[in-house]
Every structure is written in C-alpha cells, then in structure tokens.
mmCIF file of C-alpha atoms and ligand atoms in Angstrom:
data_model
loop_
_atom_site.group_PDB
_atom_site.id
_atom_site.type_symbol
_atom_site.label_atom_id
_atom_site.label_comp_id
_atom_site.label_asym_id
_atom_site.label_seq_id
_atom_site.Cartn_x
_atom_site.Cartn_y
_atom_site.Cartn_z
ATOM 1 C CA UNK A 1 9.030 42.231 148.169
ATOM 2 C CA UNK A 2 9.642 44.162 144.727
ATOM 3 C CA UNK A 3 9.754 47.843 145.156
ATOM 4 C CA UNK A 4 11.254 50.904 144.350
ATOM 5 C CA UNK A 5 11.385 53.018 147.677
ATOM 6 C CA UNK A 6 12.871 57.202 147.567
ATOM 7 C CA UNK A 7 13.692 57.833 151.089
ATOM 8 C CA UNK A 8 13.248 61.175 150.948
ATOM 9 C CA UNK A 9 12.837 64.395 153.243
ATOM 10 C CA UNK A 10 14.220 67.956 152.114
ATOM 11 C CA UNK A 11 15.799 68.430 155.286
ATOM 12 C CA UNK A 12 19.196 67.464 155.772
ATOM 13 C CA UNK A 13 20.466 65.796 158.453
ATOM 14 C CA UNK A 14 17.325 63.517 159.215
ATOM 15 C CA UNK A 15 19.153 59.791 158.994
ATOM 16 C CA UNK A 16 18.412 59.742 155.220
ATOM 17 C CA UNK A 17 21.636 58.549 153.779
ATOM 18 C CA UNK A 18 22.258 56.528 157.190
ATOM 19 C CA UNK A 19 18.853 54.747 156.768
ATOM 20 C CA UNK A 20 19.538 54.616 153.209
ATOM 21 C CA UNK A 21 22.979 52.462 153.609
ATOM 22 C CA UNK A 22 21.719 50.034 156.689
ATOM 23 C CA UNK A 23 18.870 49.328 155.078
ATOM 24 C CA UNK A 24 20.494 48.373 152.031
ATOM 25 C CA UNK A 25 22.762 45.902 154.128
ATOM 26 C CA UNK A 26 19.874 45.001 156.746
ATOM 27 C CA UNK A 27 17.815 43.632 153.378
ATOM 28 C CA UNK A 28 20.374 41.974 151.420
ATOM 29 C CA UNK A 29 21.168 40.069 154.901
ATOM 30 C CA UNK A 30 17.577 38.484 154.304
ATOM 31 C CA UNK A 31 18.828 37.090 150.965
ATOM 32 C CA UNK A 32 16.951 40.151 149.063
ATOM 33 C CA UNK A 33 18.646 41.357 145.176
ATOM 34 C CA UNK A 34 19.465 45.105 146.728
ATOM 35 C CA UNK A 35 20.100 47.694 144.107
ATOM 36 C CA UNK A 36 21.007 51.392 146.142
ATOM 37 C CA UNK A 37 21.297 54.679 144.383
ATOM 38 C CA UNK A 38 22.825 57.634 145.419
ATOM 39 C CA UNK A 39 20.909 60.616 144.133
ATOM 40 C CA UNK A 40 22.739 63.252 146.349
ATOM 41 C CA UNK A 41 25.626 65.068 144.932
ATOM 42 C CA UNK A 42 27.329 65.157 148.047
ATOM 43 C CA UNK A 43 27.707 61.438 147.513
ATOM 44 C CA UNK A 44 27.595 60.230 151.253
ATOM 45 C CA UNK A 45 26.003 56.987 150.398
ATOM 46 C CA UNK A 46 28.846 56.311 147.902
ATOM 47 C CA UNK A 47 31.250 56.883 150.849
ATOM 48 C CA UNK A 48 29.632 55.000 153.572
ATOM 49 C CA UNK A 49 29.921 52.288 150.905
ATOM 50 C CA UNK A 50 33.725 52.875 150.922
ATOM 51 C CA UNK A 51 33.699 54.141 147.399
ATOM 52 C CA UNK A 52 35.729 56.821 146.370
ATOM 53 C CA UNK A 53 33.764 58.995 145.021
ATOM 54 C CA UNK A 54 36.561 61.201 143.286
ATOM 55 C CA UNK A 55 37.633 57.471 140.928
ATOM 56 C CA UNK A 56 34.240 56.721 139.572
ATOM 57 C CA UNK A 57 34.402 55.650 135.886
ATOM 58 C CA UNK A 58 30.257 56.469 135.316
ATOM 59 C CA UNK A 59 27.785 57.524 137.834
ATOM 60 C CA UNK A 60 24.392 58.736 138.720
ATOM 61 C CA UNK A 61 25.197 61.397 136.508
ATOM 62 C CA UNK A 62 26.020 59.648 133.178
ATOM 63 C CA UNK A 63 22.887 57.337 133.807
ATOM 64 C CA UNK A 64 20.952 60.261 134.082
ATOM 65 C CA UNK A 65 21.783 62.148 130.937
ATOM 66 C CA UNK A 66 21.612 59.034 129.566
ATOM 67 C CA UNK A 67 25.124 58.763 128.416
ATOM 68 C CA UNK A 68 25.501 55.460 130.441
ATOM 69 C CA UNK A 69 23.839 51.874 131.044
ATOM 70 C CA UNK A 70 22.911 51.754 134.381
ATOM 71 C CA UNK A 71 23.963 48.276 134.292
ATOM 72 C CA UNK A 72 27.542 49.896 133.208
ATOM 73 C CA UNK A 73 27.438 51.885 135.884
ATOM 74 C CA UNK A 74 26.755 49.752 139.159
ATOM 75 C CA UNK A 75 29.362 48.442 142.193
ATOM 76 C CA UNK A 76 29.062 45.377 143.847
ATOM 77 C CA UNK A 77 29.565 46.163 147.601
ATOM 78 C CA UNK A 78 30.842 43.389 149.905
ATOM 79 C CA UNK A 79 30.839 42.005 152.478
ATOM 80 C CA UNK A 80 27.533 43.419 152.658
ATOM 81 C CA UNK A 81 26.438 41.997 149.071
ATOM 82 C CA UNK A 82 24.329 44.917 147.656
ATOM 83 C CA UNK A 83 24.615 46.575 143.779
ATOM 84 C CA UNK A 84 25.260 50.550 144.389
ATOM 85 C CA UNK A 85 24.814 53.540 141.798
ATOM 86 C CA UNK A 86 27.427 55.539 143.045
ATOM 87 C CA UNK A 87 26.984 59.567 142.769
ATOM 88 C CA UNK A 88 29.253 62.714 143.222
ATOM 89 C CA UNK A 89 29.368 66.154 142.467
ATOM 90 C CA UNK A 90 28.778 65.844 138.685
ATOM 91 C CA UNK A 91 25.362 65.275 139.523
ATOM 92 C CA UNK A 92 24.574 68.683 140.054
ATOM 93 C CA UNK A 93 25.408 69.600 136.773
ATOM 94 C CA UNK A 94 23.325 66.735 135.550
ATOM 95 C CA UNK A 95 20.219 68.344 137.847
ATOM 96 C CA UNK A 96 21.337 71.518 135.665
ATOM 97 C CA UNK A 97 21.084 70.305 132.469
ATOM 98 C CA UNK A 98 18.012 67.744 132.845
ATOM 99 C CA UNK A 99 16.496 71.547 134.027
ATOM 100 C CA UNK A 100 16.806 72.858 130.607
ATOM 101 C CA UNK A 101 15.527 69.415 128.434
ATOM 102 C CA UNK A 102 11.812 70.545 127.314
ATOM 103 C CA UNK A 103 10.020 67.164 127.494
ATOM 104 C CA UNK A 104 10.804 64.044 129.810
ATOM 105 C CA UNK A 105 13.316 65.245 132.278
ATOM 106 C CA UNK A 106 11.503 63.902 135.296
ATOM 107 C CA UNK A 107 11.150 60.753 133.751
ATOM 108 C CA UNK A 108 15.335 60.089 133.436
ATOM 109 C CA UNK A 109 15.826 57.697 136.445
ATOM 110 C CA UNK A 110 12.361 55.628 135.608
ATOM 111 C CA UNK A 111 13.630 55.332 132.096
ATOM 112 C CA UNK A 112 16.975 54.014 133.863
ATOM 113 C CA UNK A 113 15.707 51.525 135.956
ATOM 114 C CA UNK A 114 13.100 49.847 133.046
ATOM 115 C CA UNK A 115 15.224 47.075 132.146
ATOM 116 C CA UNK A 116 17.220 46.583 135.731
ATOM 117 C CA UNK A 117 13.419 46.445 138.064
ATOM 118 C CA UNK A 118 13.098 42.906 137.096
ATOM 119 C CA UNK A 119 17.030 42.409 138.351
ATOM 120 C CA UNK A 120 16.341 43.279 141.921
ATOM 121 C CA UNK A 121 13.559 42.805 144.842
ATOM 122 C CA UNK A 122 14.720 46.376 146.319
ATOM 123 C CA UNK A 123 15.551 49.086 144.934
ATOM 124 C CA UNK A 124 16.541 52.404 147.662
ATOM 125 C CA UNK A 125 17.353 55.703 146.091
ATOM 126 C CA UNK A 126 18.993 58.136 148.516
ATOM 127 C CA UNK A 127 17.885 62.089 147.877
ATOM 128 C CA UNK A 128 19.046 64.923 147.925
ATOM 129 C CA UNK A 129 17.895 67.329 150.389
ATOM 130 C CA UNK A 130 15.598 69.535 148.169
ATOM 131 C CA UNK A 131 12.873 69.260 146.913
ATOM 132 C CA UNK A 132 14.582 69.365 143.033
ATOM 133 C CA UNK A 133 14.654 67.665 139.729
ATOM 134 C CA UNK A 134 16.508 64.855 141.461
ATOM 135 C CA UNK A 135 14.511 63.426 144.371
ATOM 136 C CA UNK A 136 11.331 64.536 141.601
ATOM 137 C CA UNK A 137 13.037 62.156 139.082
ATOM 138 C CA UNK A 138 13.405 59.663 142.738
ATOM 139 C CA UNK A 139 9.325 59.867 143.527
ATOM 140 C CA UNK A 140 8.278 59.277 139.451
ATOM 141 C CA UNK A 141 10.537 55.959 139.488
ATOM 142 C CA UNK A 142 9.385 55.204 142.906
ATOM 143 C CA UNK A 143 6.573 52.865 144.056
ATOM 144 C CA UNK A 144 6.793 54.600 147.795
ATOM 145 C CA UNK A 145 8.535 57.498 149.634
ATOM 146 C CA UNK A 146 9.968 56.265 152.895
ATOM 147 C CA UNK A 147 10.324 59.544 154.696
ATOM 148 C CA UNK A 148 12.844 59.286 157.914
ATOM 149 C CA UNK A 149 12.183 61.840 160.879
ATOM 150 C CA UNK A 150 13.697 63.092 163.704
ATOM 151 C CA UNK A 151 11.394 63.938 166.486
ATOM 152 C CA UNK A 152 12.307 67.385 167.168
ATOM 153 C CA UNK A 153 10.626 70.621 167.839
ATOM 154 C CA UNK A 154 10.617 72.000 163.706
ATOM 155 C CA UNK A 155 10.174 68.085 162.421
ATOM 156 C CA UNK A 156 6.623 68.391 161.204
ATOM 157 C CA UNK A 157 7.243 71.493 159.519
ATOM 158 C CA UNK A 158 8.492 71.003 155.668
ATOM 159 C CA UNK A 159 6.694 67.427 155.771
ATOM 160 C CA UNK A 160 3.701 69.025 154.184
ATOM 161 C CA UNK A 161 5.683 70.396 151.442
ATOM 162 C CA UNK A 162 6.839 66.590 150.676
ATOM 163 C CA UNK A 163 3.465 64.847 151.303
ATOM 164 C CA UNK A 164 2.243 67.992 148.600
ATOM 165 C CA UNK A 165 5.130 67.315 146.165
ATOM 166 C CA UNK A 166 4.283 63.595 146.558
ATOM 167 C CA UNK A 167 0.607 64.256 145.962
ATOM 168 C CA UNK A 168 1.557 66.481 142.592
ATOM 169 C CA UNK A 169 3.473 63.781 141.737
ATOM 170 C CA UNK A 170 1.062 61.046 141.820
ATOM 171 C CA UNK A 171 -1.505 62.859 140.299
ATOM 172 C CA UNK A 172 1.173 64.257 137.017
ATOM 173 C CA UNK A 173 3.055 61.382 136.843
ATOM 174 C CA UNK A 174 2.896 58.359 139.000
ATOM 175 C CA UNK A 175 -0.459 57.646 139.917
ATOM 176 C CA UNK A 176 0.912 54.323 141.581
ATOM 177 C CA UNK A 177 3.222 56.104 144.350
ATOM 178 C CA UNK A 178 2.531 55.310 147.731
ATOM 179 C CA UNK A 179 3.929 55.997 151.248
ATOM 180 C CA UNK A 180 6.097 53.463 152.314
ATOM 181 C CA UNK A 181 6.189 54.635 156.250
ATOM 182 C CA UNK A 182 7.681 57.295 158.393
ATOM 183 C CA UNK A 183 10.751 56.243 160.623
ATOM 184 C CA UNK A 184 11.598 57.927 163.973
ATOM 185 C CA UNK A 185 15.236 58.443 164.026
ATOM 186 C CA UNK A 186 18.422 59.617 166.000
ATOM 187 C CA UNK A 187 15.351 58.507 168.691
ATOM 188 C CA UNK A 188 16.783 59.427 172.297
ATOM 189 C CA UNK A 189 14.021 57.984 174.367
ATOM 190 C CA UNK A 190 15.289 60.220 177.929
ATOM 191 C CA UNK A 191 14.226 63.802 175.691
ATOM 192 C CA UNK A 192 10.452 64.304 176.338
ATOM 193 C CA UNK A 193 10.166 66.503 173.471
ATOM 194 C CA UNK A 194 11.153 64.035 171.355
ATOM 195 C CA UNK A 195 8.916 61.611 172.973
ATOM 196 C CA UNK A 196 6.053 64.579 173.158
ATOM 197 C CA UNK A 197 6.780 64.974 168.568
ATOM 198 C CA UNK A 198 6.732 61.288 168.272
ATOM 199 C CA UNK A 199 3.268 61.130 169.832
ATOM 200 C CA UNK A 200 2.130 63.735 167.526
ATOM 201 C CA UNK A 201 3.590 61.999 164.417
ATOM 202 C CA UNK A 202 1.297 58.874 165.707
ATOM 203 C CA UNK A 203 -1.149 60.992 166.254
ATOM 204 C CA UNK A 204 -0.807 62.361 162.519
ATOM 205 C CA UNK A 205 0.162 59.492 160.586
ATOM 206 C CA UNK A 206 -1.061 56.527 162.026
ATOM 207 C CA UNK A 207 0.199 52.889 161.146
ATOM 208 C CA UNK A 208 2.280 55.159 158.430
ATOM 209 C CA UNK A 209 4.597 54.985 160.963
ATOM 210 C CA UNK A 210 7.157 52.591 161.516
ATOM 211 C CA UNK A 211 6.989 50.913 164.723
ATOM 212 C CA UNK A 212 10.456 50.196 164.924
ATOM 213 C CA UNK A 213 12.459 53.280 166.059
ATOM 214 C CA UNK A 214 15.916 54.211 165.347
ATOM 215 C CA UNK A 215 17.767 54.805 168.146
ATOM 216 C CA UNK A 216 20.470 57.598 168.409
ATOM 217 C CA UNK A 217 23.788 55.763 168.318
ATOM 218 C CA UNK A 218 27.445 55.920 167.897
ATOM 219 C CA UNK A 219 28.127 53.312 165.870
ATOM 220 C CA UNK A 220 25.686 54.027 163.058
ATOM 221 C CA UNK A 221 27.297 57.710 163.151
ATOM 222 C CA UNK A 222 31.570 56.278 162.791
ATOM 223 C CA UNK A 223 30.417 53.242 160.558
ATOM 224 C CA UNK A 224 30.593 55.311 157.315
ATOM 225 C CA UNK A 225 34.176 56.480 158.262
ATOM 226 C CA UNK A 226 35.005 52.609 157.694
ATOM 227 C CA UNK A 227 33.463 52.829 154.313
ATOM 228 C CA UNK A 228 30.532 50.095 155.710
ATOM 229 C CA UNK A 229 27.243 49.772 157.281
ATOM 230 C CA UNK A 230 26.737 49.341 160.825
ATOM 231 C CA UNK A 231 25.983 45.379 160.529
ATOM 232 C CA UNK A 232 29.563 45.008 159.161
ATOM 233 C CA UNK A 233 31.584 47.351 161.707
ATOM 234 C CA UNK A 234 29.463 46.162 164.736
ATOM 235 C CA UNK A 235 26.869 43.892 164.331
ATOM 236 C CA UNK A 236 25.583 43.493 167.977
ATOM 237 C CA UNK A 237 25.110 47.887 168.076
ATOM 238 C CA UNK A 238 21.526 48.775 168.759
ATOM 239 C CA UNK A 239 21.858 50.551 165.431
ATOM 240 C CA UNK A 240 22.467 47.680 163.184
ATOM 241 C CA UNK A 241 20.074 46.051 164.904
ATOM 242 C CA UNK A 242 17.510 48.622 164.441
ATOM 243 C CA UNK A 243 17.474 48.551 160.609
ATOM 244 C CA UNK A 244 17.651 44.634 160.899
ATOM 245 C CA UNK A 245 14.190 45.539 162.404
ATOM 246 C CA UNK A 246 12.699 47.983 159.720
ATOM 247 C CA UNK A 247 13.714 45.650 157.542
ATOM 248 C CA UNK A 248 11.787 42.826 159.267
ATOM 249 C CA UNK A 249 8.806 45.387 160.157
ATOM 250 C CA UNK A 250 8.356 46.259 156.520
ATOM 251 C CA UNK A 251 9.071 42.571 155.069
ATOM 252 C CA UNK A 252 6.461 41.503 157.467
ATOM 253 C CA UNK A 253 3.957 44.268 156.558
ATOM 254 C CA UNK A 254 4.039 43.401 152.706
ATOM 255 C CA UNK A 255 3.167 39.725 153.700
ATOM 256 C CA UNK A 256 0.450 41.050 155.626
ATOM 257 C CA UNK A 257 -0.818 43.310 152.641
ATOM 258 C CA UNK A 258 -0.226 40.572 150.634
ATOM 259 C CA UNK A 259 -2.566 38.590 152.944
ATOM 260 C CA UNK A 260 0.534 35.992 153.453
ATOM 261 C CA UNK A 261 0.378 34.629 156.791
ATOM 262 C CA UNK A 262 3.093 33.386 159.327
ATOM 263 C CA UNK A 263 2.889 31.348 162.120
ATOM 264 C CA UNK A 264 4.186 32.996 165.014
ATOM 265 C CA UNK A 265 5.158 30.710 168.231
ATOM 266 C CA UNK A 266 2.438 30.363 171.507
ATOM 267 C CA UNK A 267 3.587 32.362 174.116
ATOM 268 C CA UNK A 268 1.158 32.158 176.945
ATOM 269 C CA UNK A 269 2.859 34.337 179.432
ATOM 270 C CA UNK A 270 3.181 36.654 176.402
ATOM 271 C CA UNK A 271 1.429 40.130 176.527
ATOM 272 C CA UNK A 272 -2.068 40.334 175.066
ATOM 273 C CA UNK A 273 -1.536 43.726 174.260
ATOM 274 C CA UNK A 274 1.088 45.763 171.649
ATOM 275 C CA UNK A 275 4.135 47.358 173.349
ATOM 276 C CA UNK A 276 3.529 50.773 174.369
ATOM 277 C CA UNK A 277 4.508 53.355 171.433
ATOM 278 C CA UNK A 278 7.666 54.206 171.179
ATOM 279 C CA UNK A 279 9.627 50.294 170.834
ATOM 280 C CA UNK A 280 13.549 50.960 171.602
ATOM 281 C CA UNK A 281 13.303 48.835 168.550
ATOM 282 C CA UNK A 282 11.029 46.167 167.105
ATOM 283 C CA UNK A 283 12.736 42.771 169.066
ATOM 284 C CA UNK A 284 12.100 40.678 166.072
ATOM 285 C CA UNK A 285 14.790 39.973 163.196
ATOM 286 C CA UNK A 286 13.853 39.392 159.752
ATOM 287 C CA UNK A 287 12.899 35.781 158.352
ATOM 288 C CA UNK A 288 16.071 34.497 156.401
ATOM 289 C CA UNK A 289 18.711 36.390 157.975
ATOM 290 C CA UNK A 290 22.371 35.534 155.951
ATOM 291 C CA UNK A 291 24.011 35.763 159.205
ATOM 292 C CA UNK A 292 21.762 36.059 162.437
ATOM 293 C CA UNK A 293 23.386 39.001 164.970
ATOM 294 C CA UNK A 294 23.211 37.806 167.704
ATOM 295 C CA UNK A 295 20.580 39.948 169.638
ATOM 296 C CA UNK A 296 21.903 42.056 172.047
ATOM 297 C CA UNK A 297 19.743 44.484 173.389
ATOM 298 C CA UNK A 298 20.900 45.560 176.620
ATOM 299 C CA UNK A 299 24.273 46.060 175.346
ATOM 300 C CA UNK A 300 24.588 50.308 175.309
ATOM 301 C CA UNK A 301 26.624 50.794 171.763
HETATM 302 P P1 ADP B 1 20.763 63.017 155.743
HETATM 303 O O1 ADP B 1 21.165 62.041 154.696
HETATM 304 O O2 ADP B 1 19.275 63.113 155.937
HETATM 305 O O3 ADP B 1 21.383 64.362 155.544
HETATM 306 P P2 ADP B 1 22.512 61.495 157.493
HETATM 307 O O4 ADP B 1 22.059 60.085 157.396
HETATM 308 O O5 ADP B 1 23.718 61.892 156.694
HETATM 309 O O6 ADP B 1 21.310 62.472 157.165
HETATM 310 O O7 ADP B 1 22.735 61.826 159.032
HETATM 311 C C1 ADP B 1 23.199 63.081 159.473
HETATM 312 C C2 ADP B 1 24.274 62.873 160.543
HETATM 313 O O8 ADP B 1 23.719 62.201 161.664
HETATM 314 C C3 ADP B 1 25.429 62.021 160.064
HETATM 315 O O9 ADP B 1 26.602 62.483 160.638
HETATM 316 C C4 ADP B 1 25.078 60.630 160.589
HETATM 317 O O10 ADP B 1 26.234 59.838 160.833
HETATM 318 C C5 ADP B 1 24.373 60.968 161.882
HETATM 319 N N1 ADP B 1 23.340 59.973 162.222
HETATM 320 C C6 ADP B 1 22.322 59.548 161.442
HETATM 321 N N2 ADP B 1 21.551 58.659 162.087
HETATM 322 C C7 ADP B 1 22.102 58.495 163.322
HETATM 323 C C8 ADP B 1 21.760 57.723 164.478
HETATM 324 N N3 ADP B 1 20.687 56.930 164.499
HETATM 325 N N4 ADP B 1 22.554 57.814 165.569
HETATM 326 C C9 ADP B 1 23.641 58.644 165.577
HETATM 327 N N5 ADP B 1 24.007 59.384 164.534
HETATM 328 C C10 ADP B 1 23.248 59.339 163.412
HETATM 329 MG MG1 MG B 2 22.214 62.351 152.895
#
C-alpha cells in the first residue's frame, strides 16, 4: 500500500477527523510508515493526537507557504507510532495568502510531500470542511478521496458538489485521482432511515462503498479528550475495532487490485453467500497487526 488518501467531505461533523485519527493508528498497527496531516484550521486532528496546538514550533501553515521543511515540521505520535503534520489556526491565514499567489497555489501541499512520499506507505490528510484552497491543495496531492458519510436524511446532498470538485480536479490537475471508498459512519443500525440512506448510497455507489461500517460509539467520541485514538484508550470498543476493519477492508482490496492473492482458511459450515449489507463491522482484522485486540464484538462500548 503507497498512497496519498484526502478524506474529505465539506460537511462538518461527518467522522472526518475521527476517521482521520483511527485510521492513522488502525494502519500503523499493521506495521505501515503512517504520515497524517491536519489540513483543518480548527486543528482537531492535532488534538486528538494530544498535541497542543497553541505550542507548535512550525505547522501546516509554514509548510504551506513554504517557509518550512515538512520534514522540520512533523511529530512522532506514540504509543500509536504514526508521523503527524500538526495544524492550527494560522492556517487560515495561510488559505488567505496562497488565495492571492498568481501561479501554483494549488500545487503547495504536492510540492510538500515530493521528497517525504517515498518516506511513508500512507499518507491521510484531514480537510477542512469547505470546499477551499485547502482540501483543493488535499485532492491535487492526493491519489484518492476517501469520503466518510453519515446516513442521514440531507447526506447525499453536497456529495455531488465533491464528486464535481473531484472531477475538475482530475481533469486540471491530477488526472491520477481516484476514489478511495465511501464509509458509513456514526452507523446506528436500530434508525431505519439510516438503514433506508445506506441502501441508497449502495444503490448509488456500488463497491465504492466500504463494507465495513462505523458504528456510532462512545468511545471513539471521549478518545480525543485523552489526546489518543480509540485503539489506545480502549482497544476492545466496537469503534477501534471498526477502523482496525477499514483498515483491513482497504489493505485487502489493494491486494486484490493488485491481483495478490491470500489464502483464506476452509470453512465448510461457512456461508456461501456475503453478509447481508450493512456489516456491524467487517469481523476480520488486518494481516500483521502490532498488537492483535482481542476481538470483542458483543461487548456494547
Ligand atoms: P468532522 O471532522 O467531519 O467535522 P468529527 O470526526 O470531528 O467530524 O466528528 C464530529 C463529532 O462526532 C465529534 O464530536 C466526534 O467525536 C463525534 N463522532 C465521530 N464519529 C463518531 C462515532 N463513530 N461514534 C460517536 N461519535 C462520533
Ligand atoms: Mg474535522
């Protein structure tokens, strides 16, 4: 796996910055070089690191204006052993003045990353929720938008203005960007309207769609007021074990794409057939977990 994903959606409040940190942790447990940037000014991803983002000595925003080596700039974060690009506030005056550059501004972050891609299997940038000069530098550095959902009554609408942007984008600037998936979160399986939008999002999307779901739960909403991801402040919650899935579901899809394939154990009282649509969560962990959670699915937190 070596790829540059934006997780991106202009709405706020979609799981964005949640999926953004737990994935980051949930890969670098399988032994993957994780490199996370925080692209929002509001600097949640910084936080739910447990970095304060009022003590940063260079940024987002210095790497941006080009006034700092990204290399300069990045945090190791432990336990969860993951580089971060930390971001605050500044960064909307960086958005302001990359606005008035003539040539190249929504190249900044690509032109960042050139020498540090080789450095890392994963890169995750965290945007903003807009549809600005930020998560537009995000998509031209990216190799695919990972767009989380909630499945709620207004989810579909805005998501054509993305897929558009995205399209615009490929064809201006990055004729290589893909879409990585679209993940069901905050997913309450008891609300039939959510279970009613995340039919249609099948419906729409197809195998875009991530089969794991994201459950709605606790522990992935108090974990960043410990500074850490959810794998570090409970391990067994059906949250950290969620993004242990996506991160399983989309190693295992590039080996599939990649025509790599793995031998998977006889079951012969198995089911012949897929799971009904939607999984609580895809069962499976990763391949090469650091430290295997221990599964616990019928535990409620
Ligand atoms: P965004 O980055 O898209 O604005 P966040 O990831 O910050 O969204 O999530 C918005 C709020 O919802 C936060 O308070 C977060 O803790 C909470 N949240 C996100 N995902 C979940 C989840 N699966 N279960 C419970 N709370 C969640
Ligand atoms: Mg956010």
């Amino acid at each position: 796996m070596k790829r540059v994903i934006a997780i991106a959606n202009q709405k706020g409040g979609v799981g964005k910055t949640t999926t953004a940190v737990n994935l980051a942790a949930s890969l670098a447990a399988t032994r993957r070089r994780v490199l996370l940037i925080d692209l929002d000014p509001q600097g949640n991803t910084t936080m739910g690191c447990g970095v304060d983002k009022s003590q940063l000595n260079a940024s987002a925003c210095e790497v941006l204006l080009g006034e700092a080596e990204l290399a300069a700039a990045l945090l190791p974060i432990e336990p969860s052993n993951f580089m971060l690009l930390p971001a605050n506030q500044d960064l909307t005056a960086a958005e302001v003045r990359l606005l008035s550059l003539p040539i190249a501004r929504e190249t900044k972050l690509r032109q960042a990353l050139a020498g540090e891609r080789e450095k890392f299997d994963v890169i995750l940038i965290d945007c903003p929720p807009a549809l600005n000069m930020l998560t537009v530098n995000a998509l031209v550095a990216a190799d695919s938008v990972l767009i989380p959902m909630q499945c709620e009554y207004y989810a579909l609408e805005g998501l054509s203005a993305l897929l558009n942007t995205v399209e615009q984008i490929r064809i201006a600037a990055n004729p290589g960007l893909g879409v990585e998936g679209v993940l069901r979160t905050m997913f309450d399986p008891r609300n039939n309207l959510a279970s009613e939008v995340s039919n249609q999002l099948i419906a729409h999307f197809g195998d875009t769609v991530f089969r794991t779901v994201i459950p709605r739960n606790i522990r992935l909403a108090e974990a960043p007021s410990f500074g850490k991801p959810a794998l570090f402040h409970d391990k067994e919650s059906r949250g950290a074990l969620a993004y242990l899935a996506l991160a399983g579901e989309m190693i295992r899809r590039e080996e599939s794409a990649n025509g790599v394939t793995r031998l998977t154990p006889v079951n012969a009282s198995g089911p012949a057939s897929p799971p009904a649509e939607p999984p609580a969560a895809e069962p499976a962990p990763p391949p090469e977990p650091a430290s295997a959670p221990e599964p616990a699915f019928a535990k409620d937190s």
